CSV table of C-alpha atoms and ligand atoms in Angstrom, one decimal:
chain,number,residue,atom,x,y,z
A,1,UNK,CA,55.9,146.7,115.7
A,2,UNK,CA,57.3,147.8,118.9
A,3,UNK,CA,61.1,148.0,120.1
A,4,UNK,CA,62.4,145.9,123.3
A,5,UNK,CA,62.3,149.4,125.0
A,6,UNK,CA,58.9,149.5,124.3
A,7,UNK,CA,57.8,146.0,125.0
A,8,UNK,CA,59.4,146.3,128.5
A,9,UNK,CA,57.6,149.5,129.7
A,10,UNK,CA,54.6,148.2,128.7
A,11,UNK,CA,55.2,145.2,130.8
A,12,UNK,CA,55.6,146.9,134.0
A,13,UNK,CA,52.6,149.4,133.2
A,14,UNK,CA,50.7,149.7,136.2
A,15,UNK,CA,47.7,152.3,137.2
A,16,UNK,CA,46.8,154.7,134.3
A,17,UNK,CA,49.6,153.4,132.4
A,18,UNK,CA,48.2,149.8,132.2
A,19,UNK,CA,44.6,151.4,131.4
A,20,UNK,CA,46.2,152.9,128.5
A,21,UNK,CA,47.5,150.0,127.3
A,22,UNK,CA,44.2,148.0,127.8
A,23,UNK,CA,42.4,150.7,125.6
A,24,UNK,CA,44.8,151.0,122.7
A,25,UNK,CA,45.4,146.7,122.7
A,26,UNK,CA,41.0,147.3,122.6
A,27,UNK,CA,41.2,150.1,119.7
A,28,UNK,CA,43.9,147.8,117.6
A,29,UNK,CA,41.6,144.6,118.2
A,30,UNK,CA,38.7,146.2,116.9
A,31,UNK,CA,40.2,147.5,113.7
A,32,UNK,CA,41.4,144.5,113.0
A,33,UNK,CA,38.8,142.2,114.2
A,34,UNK,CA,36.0,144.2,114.9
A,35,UNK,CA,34.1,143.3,118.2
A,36,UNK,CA,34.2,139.9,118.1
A,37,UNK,CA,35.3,136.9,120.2
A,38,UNK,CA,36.5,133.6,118.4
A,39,UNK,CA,35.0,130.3,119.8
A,40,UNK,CA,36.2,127.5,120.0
A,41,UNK,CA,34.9,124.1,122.0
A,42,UNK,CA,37.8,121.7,123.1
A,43,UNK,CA,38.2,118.0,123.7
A,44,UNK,CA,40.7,116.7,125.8
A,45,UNK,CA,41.5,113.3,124.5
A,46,UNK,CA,43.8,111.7,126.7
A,47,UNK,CA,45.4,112.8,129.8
A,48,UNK,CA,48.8,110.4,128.9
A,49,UNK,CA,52.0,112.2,128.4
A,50,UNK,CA,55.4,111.1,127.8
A,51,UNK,CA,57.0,114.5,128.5
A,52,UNK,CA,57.6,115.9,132.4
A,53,UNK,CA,57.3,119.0,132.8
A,54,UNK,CA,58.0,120.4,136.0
A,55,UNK,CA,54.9,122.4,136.0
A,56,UNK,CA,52.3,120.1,135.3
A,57,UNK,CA,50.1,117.0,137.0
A,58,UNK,CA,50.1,115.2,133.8
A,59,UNK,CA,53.8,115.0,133.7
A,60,UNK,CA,55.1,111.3,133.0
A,61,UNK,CA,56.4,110.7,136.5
A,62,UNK,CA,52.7,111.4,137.5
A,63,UNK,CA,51.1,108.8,135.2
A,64,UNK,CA,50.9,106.0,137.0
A,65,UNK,CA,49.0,107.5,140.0
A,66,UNK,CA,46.6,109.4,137.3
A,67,UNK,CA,43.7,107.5,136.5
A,68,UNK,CA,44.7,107.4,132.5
A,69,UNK,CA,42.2,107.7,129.8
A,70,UNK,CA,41.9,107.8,126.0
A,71,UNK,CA,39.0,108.9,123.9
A,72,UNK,CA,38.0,106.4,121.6
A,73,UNK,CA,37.0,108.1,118.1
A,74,UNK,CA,33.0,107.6,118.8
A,75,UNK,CA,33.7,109.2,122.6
A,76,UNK,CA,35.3,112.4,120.2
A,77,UNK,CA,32.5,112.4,117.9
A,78,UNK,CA,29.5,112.6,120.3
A,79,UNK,CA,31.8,115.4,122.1
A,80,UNK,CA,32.2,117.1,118.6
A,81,UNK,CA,28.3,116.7,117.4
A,82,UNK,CA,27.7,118.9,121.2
A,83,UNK,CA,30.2,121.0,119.8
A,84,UNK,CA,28.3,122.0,117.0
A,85,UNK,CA,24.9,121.5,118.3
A,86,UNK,CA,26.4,124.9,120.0
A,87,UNK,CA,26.8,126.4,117.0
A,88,UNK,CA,30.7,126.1,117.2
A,89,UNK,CA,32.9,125.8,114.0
A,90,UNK,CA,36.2,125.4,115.9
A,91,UNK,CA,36.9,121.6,117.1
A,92,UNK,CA,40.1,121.4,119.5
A,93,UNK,CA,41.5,118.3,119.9
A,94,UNK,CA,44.0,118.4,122.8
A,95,UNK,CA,45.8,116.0,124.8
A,96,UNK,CA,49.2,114.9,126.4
A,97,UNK,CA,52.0,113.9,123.9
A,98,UNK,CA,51.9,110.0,123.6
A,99,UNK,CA,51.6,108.4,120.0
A,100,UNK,CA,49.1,106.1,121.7
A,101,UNK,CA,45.9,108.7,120.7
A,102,UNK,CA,47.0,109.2,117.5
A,103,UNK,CA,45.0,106.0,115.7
A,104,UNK,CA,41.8,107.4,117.3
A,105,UNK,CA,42.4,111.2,116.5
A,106,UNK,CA,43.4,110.3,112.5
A,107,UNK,CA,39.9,108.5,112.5
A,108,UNK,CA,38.0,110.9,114.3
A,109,UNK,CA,39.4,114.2,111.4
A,110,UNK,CA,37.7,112.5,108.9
A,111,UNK,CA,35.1,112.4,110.6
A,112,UNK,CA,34.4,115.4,112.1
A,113,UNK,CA,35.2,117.0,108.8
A,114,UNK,CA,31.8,114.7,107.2
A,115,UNK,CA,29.8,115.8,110.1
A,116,UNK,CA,30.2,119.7,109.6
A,117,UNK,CA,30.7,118.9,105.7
A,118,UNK,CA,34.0,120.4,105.3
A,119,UNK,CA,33.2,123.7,107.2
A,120,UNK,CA,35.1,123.1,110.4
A,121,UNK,CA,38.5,124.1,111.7
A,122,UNK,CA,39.8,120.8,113.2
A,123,UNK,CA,42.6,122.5,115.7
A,124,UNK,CA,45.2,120.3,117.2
A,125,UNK,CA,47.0,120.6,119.8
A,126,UNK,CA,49.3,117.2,120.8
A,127,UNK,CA,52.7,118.3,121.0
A,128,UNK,CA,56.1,117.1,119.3
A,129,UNK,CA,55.4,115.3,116.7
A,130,UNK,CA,57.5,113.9,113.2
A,131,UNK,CA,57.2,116.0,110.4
A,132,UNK,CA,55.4,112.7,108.4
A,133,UNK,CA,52.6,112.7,111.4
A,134,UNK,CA,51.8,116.3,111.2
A,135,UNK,CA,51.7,115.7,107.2
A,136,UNK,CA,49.6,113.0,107.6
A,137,UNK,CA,47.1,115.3,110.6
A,138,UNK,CA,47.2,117.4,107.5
A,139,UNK,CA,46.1,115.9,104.8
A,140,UNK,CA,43.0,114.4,106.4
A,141,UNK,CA,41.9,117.3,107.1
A,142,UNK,CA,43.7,119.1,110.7
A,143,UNK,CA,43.6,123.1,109.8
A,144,UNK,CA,45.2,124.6,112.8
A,145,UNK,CA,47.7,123.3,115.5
A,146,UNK,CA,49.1,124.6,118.9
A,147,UNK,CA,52.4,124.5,120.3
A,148,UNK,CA,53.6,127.0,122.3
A,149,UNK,CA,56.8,126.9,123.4
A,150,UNK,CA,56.1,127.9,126.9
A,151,UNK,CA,59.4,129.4,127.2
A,152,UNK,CA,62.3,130.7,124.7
A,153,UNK,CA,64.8,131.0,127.4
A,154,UNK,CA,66.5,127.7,126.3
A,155,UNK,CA,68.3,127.2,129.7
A,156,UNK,CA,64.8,127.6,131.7
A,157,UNK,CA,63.2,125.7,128.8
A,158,UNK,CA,65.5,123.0,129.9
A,159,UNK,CA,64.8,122.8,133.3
A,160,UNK,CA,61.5,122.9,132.8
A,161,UNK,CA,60.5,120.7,130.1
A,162,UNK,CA,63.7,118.6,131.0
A,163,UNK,CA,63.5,118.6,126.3
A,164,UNK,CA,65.3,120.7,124.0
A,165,UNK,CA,63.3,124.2,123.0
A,166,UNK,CA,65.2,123.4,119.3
A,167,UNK,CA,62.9,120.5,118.8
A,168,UNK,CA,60.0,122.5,119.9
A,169,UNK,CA,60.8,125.5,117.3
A,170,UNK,CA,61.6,122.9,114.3
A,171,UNK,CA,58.0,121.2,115.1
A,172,UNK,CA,56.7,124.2,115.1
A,173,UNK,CA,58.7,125.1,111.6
A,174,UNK,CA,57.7,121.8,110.4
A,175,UNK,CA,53.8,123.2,111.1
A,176,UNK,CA,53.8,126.5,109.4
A,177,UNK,CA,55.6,124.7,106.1
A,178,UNK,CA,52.8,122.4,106.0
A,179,UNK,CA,50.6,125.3,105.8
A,180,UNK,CA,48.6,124.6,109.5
A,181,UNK,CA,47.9,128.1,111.2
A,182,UNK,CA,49.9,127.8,113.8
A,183,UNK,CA,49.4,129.1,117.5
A,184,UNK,CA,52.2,129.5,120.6
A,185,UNK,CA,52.1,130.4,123.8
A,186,UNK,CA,54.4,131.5,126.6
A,187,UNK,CA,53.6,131.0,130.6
A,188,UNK,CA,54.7,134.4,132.4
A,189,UNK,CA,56.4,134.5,136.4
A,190,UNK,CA,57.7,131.2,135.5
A,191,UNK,CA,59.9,130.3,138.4
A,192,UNK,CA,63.8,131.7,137.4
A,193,UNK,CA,61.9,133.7,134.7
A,194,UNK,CA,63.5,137.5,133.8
A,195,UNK,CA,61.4,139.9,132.1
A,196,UNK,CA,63.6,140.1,129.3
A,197,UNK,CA,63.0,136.7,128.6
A,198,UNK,CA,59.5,137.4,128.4
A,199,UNK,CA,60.3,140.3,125.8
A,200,UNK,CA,62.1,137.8,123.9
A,201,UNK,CA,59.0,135.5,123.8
A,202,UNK,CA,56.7,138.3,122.7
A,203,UNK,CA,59.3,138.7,120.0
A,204,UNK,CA,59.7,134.9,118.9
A,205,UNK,CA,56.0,135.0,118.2
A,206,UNK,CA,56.9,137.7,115.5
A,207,UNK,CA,60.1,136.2,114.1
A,208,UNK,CA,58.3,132.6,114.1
A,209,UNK,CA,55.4,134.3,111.7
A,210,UNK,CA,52.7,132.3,114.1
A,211,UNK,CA,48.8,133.2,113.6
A,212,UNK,CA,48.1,132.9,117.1
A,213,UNK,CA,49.9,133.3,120.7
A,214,UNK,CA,48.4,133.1,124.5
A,215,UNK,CA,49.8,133.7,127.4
A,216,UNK,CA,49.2,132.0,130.6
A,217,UNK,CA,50.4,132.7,134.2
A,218,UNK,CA,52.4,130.0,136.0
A,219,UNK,CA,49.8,128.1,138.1
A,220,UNK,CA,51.8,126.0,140.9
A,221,UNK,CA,49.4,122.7,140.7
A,222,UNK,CA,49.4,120.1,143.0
A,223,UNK,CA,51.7,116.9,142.6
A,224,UNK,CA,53.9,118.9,140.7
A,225,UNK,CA,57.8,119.6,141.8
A,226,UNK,CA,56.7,123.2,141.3
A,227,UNK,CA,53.9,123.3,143.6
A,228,UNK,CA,55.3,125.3,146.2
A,229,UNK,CA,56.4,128.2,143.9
A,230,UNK,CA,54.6,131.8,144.1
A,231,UNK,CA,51.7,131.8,141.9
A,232,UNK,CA,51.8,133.9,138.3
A,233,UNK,CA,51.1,137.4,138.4
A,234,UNK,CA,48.0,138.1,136.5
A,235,UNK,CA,48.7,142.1,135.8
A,236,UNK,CA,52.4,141.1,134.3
A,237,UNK,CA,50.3,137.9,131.8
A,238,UNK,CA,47.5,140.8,131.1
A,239,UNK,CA,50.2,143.3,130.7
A,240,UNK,CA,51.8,140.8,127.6
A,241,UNK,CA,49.1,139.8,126.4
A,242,UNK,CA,48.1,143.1,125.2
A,243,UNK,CA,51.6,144.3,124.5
A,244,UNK,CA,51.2,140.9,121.7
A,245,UNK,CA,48.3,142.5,120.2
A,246,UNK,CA,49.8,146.0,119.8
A,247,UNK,CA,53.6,144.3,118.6
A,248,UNK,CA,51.6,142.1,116.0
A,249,UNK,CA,47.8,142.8,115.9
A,250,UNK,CA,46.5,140.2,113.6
A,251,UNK,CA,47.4,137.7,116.2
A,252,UNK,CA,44.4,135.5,117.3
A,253,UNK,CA,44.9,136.0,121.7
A,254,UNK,CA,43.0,133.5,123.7
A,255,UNK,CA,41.9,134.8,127.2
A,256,UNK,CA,42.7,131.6,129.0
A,257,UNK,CA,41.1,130.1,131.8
A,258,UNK,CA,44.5,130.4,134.0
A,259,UNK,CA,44.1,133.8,134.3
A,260,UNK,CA,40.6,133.0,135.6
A,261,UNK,CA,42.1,130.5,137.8
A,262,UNK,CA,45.1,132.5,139.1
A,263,UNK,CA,42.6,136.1,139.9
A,264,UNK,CA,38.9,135.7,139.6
A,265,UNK,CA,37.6,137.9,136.3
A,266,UNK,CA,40.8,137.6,134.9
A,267,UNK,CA,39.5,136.1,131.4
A,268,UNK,CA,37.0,138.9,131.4
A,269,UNK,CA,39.9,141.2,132.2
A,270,UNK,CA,41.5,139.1,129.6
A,271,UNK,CA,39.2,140.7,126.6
A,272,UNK,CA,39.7,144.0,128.6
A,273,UNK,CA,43.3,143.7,127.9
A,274,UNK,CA,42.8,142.8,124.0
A,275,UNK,CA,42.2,139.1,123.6
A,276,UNK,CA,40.1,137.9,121.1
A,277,UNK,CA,39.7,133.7,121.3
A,278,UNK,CA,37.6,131.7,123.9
A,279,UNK,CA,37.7,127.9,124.5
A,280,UNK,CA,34.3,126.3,126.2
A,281,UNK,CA,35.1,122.8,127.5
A,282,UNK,CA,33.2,119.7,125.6
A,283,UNK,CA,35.0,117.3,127.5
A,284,UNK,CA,32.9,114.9,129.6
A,285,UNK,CA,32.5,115.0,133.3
A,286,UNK,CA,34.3,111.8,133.9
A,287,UNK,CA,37.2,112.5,132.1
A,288,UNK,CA,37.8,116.0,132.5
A,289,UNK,CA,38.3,115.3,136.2
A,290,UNK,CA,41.0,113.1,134.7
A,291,UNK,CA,42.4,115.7,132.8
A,292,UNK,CA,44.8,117.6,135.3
A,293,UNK,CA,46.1,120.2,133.5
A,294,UNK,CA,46.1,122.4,136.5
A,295,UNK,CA,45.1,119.9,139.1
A,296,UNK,CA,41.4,118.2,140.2
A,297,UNK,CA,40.3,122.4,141.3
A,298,UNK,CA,41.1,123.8,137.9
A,299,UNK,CA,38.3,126.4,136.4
A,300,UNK,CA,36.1,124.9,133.6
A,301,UNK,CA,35.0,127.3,131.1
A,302,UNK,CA,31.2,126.9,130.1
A,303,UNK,CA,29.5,128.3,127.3
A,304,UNK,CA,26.8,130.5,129.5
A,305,UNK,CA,29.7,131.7,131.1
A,306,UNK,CA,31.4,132.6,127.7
A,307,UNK,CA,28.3,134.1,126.4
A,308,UNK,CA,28.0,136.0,129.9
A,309,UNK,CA,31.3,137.1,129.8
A,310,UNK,CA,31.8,138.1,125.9
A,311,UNK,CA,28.2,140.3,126.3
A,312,UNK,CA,29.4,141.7,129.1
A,313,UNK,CA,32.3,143.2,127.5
A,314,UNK,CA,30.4,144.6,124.7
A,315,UNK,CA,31.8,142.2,122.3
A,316,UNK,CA,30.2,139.2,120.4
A,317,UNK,CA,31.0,135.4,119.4
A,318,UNK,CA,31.8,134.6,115.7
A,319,UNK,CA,33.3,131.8,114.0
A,320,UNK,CA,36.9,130.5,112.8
A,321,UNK,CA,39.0,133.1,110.4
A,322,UNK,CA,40.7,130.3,108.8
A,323,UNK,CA,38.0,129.2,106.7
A,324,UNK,CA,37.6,131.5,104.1
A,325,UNK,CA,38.9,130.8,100.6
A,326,UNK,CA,41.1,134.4,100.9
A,327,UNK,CA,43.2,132.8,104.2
A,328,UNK,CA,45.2,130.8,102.1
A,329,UNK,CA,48.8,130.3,103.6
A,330,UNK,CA,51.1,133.6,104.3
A,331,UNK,CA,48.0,136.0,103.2
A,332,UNK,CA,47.0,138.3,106.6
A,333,UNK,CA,44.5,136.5,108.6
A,334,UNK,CA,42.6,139.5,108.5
A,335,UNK,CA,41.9,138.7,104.9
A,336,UNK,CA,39.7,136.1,106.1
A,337,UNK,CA,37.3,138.3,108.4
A,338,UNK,CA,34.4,139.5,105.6
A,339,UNK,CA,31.7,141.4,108.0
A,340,UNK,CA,32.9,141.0,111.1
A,341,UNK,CA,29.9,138.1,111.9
A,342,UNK,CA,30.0,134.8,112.9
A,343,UNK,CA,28.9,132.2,109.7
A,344,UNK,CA,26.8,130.5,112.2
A,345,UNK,CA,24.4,131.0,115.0
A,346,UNK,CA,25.2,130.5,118.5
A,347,UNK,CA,23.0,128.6,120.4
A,348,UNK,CA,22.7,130.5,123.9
E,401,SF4,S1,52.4,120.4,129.9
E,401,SF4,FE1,51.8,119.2,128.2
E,401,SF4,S2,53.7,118.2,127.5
E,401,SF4,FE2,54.1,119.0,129.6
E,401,SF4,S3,53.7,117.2,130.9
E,401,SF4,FE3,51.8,118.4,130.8
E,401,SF4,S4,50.6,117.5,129.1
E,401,SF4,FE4,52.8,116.8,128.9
């Protein structure tokens, strides 16, 4: 684990100093990982939110002019048969925070679950929630869930989010009691962001005991009262993402697709820097131009483009950690990689 000192230096590594740190957040994934990438294939099941934040086009004041969708549970599983017709074990499930989806995802778990006969990891990812709903996501059969709480500056959280970062931390609480693997996430060069605030994000994802964390820059999308603010600095996101796998290296570390968006090959410079997760997009055409999570021009990740990319980096796909009988709740993730090799094959 590394100190506040530490964390900070390696923040503002630049040059050598930043190679260095790329090579031993590479060294520390391997030994714990091996070389291998975690897929995952996503479905984005509605684009309704009740929440506004300032940074995003799906933000509530938005809705009206957004041409809304939800995914009926036969839309989610012909997306989640693709899914594993691509050999994919990981089903994400992830949409704006509205109770309206929730009927069609609590049919669709069950289901998903039947079609893969119980040898899927069904993560969500659909925000606050009651502590009853997530028991209920549970117990048909949700394994994983992310939250990330963008922020823990609770005054920028604030302003932001314009919702308390308490409520986020107790869902999130409420998560890891239930025995979900839970993942956060932090957005770096927020605007009115300091750098210790991103230290003590990087250190909330210890404290919290979370099982996975990613870190996005800030992308200033369209539509948004934040559009006109610089965009995120990729080397300062790269820079804390592989200070996370060094401060807690069992972490599972998504290279996202904003750091492809923000600086073209920055999700290959993301596994460079020591991430370990991808996320191909499932979603159909019609509705993921709906889906305007960074607005209409956002970068879709593709699974030739995955398989490209995870090659290219000398590293190679495998399955979900969180299905083997030795992951049960509080033991090491680690415990859960056997060989290093993906349970199923990847259709290229
Ligand atoms: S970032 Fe998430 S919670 Fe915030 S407005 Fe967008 S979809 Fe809603």
């Amino acid at each position: 684990m590394l100190n506040r000192s530490e964390i900070r230096t390696y923040l503002t590594a630049r040059g050598p100093a930043q190679e260095e740190l790329f090579a031993e957040a590479r060294r520390v994934r391997e030994e714990h990982f091996g070389p291998t990438v975690i897929l995952r294939g996503v479905i984005e099941v509605s684009n309704v939110c009740r929440v506004n934040c300032d940074y995003c086009p799906m933000r509530r004041d938005n809705t009206r002019e957004n041409d809304r969708y939800f995914m009926s549970s036969d839309d989610i599983l012909e997306r989640a048969r693709e899914i594993r017709a691509a050999g994919i074990d990981i089903i994400l499930l992830q949409g704006g925070e509205t109770p309206r989806n929730l009927s069609a995802i609590e049919d669709a778990i069950p289901r998903i679950r039947a079609l893969y006969d119980g040898r899927v990891e069904i993560l969500l990812n659909l925000g606050n929630m009651r502590r009853e709903q997530y028991e209920r996501l549970r117990a048909l059969g949700a394994t994983s869930y992310i939250l990330k709480h963008e922020t823990s500056d609770v005054r920028l959280f604030e302003a932001m989010r314009h919702e308390s970062l308490d409520d986020r931390l107790r869902c999130m609480r409420d998560l890891l009691d239930l025995g979900y693997r839970v993942g956060t996430g932090l957005i770096s060069s927020l605007p009115g962001q300091t750098l210790d605030s991103i230290v003590d994000d990087i250190e909330l994802a210890e404290t919290m005991g979370v099982h996975m964390c990613s870190v996005s820059p800030f992308v200033p999308a369209p539509n948004t009262p934040l559009q006109l603010s610089p965009i995120g600095d990729n080397e300062l996101a790269l820079n804390a993402l592989a200070t996370l796998r060094l401060h807690r290296p069992q972490l599972l570390v998504p290279s996202v697709s904003a750091l492809e968006k923000t600086s073209s090959g920055g999700q290959s410079r993301g596994l460079a820097a020591g991430a370990n997760v991808m996320t191909v997009n499932f979603t159909g055409d019609t509705d993921r131009q709906r889906y305007l999570i960074y607005g209409k021009d956002r970068f879709v990740v593709k699974k030739q483009y995955v398989d490209g990319l995870v090659r290219a980096s000398g590293l190679r796909l495998r399955g979900s950690v969180f299905l083997s009988p030795e992951t049960e709740p509080g033991a090491p993730i680690s415990a859960g990689i056997t060989d290093g090799r993906s349970r199923l094959r990847y259709a290229s």
